[in-house]
PDB file of C-alpha atoms in Angstrom:
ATOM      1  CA  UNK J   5      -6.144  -5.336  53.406  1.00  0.00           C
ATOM      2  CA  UNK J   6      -3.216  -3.595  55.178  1.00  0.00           C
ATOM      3  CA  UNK J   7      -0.947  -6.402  53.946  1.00  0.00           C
ATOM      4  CA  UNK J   8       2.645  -4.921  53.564  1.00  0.00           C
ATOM      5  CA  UNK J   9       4.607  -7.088  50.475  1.00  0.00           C
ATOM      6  CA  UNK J  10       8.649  -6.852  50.801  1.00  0.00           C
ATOM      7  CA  UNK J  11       9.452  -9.949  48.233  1.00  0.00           C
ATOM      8  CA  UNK J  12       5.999 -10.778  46.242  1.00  0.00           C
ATOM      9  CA  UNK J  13       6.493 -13.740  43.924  1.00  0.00           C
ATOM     10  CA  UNK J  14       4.304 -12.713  41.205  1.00  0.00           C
ATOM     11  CA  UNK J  15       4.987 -16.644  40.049  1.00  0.00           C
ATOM     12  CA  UNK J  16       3.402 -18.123  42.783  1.00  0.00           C
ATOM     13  CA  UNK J  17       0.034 -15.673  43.900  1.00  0.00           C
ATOM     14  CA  UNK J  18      -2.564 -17.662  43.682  1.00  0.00           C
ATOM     15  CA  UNK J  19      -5.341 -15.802  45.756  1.00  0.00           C
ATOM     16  CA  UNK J  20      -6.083 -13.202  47.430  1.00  0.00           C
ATOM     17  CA  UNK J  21      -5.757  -9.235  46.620  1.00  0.00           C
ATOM     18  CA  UNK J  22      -2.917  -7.155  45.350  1.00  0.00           C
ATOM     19  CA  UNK J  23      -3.139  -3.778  46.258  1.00  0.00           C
ATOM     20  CA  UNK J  24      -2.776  -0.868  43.406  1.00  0.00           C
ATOM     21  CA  UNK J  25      -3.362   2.905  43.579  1.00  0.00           C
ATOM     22  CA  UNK J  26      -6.930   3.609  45.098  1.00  0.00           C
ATOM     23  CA  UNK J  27      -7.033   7.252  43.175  1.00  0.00           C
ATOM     24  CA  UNK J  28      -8.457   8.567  46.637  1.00  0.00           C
ATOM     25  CA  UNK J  29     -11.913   7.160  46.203  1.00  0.00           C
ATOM     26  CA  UNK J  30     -11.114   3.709  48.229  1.00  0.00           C
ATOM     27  CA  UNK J  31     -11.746   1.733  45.131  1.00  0.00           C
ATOM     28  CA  UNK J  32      -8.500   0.445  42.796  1.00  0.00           C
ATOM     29  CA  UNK J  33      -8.245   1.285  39.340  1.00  0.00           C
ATOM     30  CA  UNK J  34      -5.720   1.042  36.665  1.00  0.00           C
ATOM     31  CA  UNK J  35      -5.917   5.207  35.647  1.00  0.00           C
ATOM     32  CA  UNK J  36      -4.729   5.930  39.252  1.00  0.00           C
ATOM     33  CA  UNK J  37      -2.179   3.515  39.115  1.00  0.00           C
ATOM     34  CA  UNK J  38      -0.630   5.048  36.235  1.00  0.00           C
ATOM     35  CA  UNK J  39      -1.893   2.444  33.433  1.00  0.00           C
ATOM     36  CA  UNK J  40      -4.533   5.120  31.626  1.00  0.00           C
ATOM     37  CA  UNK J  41      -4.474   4.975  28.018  1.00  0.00           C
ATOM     38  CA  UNK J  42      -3.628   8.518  27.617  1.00  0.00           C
ATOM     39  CA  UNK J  43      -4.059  11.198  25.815  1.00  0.00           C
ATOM     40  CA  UNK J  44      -6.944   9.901  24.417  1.00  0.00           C
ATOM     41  CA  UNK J  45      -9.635  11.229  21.894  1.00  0.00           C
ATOM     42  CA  UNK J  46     -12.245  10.851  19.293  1.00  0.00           C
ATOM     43  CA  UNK J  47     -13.137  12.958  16.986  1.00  0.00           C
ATOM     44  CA  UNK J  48     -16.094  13.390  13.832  1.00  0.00           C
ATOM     45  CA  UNK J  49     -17.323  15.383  11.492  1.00  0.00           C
ATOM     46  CA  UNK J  50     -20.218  17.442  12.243  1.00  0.00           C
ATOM     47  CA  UNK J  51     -21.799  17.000   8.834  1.00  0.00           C
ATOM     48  CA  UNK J  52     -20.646  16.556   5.006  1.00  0.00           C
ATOM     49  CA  UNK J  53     -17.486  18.365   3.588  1.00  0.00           C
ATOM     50  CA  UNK J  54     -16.513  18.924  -0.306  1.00  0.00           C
ATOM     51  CA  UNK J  55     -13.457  17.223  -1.605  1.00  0.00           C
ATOM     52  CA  UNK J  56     -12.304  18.397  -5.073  1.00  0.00           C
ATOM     53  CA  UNK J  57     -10.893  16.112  -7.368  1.00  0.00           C
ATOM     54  CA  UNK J  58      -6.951  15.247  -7.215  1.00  0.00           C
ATOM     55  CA  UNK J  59      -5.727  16.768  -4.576  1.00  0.00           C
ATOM     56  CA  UNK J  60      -5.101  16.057  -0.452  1.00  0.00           C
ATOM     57  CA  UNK J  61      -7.772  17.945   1.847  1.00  0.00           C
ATOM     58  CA  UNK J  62      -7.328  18.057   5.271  1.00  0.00           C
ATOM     59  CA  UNK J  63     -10.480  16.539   6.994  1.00  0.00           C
ATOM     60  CA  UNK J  64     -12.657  18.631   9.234  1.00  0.00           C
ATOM     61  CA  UNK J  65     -12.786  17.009  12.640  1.00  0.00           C
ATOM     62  CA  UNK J  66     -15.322  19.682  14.530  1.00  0.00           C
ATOM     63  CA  UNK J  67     -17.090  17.162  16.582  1.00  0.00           C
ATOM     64  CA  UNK J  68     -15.388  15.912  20.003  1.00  0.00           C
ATOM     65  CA  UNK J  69     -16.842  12.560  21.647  1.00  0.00           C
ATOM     66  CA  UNK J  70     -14.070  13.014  24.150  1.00  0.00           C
ATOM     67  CA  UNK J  71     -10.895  14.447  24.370  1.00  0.00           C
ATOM     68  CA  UNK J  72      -8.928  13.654  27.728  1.00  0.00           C
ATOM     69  CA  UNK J  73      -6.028  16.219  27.835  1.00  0.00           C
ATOM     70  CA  UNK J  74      -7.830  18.817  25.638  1.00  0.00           C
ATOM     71  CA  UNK J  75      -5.010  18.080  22.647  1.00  0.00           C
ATOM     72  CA  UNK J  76      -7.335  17.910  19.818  1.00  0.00           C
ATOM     73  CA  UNK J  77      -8.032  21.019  18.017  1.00  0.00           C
ATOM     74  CA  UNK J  78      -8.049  23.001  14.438  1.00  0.00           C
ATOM     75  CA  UNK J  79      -8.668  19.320  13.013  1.00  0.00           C
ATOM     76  CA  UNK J  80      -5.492  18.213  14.724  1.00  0.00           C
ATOM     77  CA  UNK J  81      -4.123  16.265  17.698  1.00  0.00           C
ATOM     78  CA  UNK J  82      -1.121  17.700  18.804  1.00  0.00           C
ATOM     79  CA  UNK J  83       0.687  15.322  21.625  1.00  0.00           C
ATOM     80  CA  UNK J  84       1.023  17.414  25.055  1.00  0.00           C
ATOM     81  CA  UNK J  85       3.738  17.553  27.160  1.00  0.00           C
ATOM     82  CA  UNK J  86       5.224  14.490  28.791  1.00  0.00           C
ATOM     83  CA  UNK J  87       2.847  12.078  26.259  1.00  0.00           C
ATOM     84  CA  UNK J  88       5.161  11.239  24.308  1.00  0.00           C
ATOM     85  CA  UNK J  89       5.114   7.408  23.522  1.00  0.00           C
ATOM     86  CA  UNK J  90       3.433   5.147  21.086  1.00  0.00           C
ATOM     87  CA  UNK J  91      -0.029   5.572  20.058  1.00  0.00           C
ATOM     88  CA  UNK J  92      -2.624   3.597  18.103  1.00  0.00           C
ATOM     89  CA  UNK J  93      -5.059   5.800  15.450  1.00  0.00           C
ATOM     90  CA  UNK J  94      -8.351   4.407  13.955  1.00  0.00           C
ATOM     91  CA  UNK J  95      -9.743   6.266  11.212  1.00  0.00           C
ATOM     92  CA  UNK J  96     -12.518   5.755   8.814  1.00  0.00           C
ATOM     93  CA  UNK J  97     -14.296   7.900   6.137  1.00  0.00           C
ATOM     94  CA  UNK J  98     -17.086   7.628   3.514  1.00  0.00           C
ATOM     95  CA  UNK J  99     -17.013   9.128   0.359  1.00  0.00           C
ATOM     96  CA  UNK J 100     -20.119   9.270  -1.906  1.00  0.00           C
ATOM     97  CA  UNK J 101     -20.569   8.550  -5.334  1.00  0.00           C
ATOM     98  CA  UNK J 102     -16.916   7.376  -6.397  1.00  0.00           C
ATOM     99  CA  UNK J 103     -17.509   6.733 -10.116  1.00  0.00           C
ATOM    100  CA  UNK J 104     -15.609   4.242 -12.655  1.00  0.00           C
ATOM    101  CA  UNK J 105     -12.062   3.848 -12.149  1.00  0.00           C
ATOM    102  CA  UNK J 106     -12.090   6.438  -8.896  1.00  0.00           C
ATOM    103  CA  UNK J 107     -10.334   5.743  -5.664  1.00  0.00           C
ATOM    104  CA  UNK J 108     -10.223   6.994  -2.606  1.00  0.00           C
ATOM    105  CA  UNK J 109      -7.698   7.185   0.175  1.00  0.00           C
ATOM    106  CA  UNK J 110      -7.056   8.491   3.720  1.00  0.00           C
ATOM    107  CA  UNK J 111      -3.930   9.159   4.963  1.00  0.00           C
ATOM    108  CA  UNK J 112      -2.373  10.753   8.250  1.00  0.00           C
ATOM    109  CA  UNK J 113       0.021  13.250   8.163  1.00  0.00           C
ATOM    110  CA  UNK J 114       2.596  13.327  11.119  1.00  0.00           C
ATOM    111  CA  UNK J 115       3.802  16.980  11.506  1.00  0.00           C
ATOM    112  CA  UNK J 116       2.513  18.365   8.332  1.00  0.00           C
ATOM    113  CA  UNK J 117       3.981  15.616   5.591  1.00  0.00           C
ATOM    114  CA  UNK J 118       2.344  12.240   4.988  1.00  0.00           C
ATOM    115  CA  UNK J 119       2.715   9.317   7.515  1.00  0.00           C
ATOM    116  CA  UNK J 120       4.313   6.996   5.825  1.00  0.00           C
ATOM    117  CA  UNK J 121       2.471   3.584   5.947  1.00  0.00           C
ATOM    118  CA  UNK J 122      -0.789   5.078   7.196  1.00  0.00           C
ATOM    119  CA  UNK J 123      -2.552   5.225   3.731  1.00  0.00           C
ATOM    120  CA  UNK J 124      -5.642   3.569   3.354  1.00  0.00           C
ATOM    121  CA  UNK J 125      -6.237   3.518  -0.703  1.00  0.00           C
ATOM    122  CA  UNK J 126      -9.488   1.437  -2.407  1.00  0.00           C
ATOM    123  CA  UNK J 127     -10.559   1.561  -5.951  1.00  0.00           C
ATOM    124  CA  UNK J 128     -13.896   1.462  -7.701  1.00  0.00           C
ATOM    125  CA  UNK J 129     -14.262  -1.317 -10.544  1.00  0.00           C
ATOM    126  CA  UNK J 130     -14.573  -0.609 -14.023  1.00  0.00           C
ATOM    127  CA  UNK J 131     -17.971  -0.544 -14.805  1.00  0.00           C
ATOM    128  CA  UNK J 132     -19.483   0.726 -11.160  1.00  0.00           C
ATOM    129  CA  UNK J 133     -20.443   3.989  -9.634  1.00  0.00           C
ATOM    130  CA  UNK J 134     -21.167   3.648  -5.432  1.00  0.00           C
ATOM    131  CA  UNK J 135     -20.201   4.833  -1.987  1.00  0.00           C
ATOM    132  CA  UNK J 136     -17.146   3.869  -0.758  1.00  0.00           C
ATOM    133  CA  UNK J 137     -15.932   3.322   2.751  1.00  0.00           C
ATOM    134  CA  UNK J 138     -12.703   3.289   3.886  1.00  0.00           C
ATOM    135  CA  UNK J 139     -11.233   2.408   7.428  1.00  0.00           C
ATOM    136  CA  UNK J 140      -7.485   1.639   8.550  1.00  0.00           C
ATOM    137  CA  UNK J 141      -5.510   1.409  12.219  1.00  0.00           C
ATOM    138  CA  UNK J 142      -2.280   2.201  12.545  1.00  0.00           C
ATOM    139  CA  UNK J 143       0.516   2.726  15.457  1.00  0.00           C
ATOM    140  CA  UNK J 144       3.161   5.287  15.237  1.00  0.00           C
ATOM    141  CA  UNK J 145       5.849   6.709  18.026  1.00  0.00           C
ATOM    142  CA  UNK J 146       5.356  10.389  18.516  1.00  0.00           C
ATOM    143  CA  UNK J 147       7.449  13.080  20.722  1.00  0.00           C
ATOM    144  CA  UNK J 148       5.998  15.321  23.132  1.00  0.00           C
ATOM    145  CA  UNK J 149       4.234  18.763  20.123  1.00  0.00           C
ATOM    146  CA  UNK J 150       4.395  16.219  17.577  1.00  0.00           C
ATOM    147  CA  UNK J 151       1.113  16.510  15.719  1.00  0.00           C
ATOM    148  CA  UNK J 152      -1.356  13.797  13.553  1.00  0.00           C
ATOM    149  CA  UNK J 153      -3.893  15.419  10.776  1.00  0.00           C
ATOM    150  CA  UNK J 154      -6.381  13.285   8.858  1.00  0.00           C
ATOM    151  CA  UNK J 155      -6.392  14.026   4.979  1.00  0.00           C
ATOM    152  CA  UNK J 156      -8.339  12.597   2.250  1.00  0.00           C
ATOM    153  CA  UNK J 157      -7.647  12.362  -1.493  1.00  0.00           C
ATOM    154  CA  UNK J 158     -10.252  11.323  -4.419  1.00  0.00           C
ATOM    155  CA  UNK J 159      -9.654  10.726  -8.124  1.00  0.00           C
ATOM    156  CA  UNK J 160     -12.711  10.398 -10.362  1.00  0.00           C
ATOM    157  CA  UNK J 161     -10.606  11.584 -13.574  1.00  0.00           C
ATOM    158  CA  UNK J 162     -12.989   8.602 -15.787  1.00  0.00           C
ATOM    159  CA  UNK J 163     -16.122   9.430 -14.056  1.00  0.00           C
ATOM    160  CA  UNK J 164     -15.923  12.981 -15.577  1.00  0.00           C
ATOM    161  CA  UNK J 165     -13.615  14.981 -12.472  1.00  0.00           C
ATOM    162  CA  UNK J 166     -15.658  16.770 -10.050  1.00  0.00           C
ATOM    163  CA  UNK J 167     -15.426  17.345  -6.392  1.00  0.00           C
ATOM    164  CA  UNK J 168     -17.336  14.405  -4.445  1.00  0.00           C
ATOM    165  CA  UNK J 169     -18.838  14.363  -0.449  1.00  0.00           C
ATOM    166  CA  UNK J 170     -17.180  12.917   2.749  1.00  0.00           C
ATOM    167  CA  UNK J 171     -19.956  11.592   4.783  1.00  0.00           C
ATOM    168  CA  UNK J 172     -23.302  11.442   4.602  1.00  0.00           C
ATOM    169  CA  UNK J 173     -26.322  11.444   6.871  1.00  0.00           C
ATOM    170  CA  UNK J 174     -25.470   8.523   8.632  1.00  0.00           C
ATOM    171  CA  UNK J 175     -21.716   7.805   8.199  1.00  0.00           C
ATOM    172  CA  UNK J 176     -18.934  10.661   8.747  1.00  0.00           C
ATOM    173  CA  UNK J 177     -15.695  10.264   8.480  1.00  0.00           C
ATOM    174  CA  UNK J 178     -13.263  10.033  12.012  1.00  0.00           C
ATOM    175  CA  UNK J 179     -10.172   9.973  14.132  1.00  0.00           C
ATOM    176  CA  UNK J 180      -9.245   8.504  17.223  1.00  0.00           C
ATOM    177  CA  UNK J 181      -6.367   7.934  19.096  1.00  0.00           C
ATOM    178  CA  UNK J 182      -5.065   6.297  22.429  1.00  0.00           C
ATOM    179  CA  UNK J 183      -1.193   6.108  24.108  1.00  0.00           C
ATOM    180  CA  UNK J 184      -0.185   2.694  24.510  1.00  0.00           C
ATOM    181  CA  UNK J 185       1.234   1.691  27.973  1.00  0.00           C
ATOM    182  CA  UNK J 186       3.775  -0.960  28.986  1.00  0.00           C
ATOM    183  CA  UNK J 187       5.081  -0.662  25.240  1.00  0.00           C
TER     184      UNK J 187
END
């Protein structure tokens, strides 16, 4: 406590306390020494949404669990100024009643076009109609007003076409996404 370092051997502590930022409340933490994992959000649906048959639909995101620089919004997180860095998203969606030979996939989209290596794509056997989850994680580098969507595309084509849900009443499809630090 009051200890002044000049030539710490970070090899060599063994005990005793290393001061960091206190963030003016007296106690340390990691946020107010600069090691937050921010921006950071999560995001849901706030209830079911249509998907047609064979083509990309953007997701709707309209529930916030949290959103710590307010950069989520119109179903999009849009990277504020000075966050630019690498960033983690985990994403996950449900869709109901895939039928024989359907898939489904979720994809990001990184400024409007599809994020390449962000797809995540299952398929429904032969002979079985069911609800199908789907769930991927993936880390991208993004500049400061770059901007992530979630999309969603379904193909029931054998199972007769139709539009299909995302979600139901206890699954709903979601977003998150965190800054990395000391990458």
């Amino acid at each position: 406590s009051g200890a002044n370092f000049t030539a710490l051997d970070a090899d060599n502590v063994s005990a005793g306390t290393l001061a960091i930022a206190r963030g003016g409340t007296g106690a340390a933490t990691l946020a107010a020494a600069g090691l937050a994992n921010t921006p950071s959000f999560y995001t849901k649906q706030a209830s079911t949404q249509s998907i047609g048959n064979g083509s990309n639909t953007k997701v709707t995101l309209d529930s916030e669990v949290w959103d710590t620089d307010s950069a989520f919004a119109s179903d999009k997180f849009t990277v504020p100024s000075g966050g630019a860095g690498k960033y983690v998203f985990t994403y996950g969606g449900y869709l109901v009643n895939t039928t024989v030979n359907g898939f489904f996939e979720l994809v990001l989209y990184l400024n409007g076009a599809s994020l390449r290596n962000s797809s995540s794509r299952g398929y429904m056997s032969s002979t079985t109609t069911a609800d199908f989850t789907r769930t991927a994680c993936v880390t991208v580098s993004l500049a400061d007003a770059d901007y992530i969507e979630l999309y969603v595309y379904q193909d029931n084509s054998d199972g007769g076409g139709g539009s299909r849900t995302l979600g139901n009443a206890d699954y709903k499809a979601y977003l998150s996404g965190s800054r990395l630090i000391g990458v």
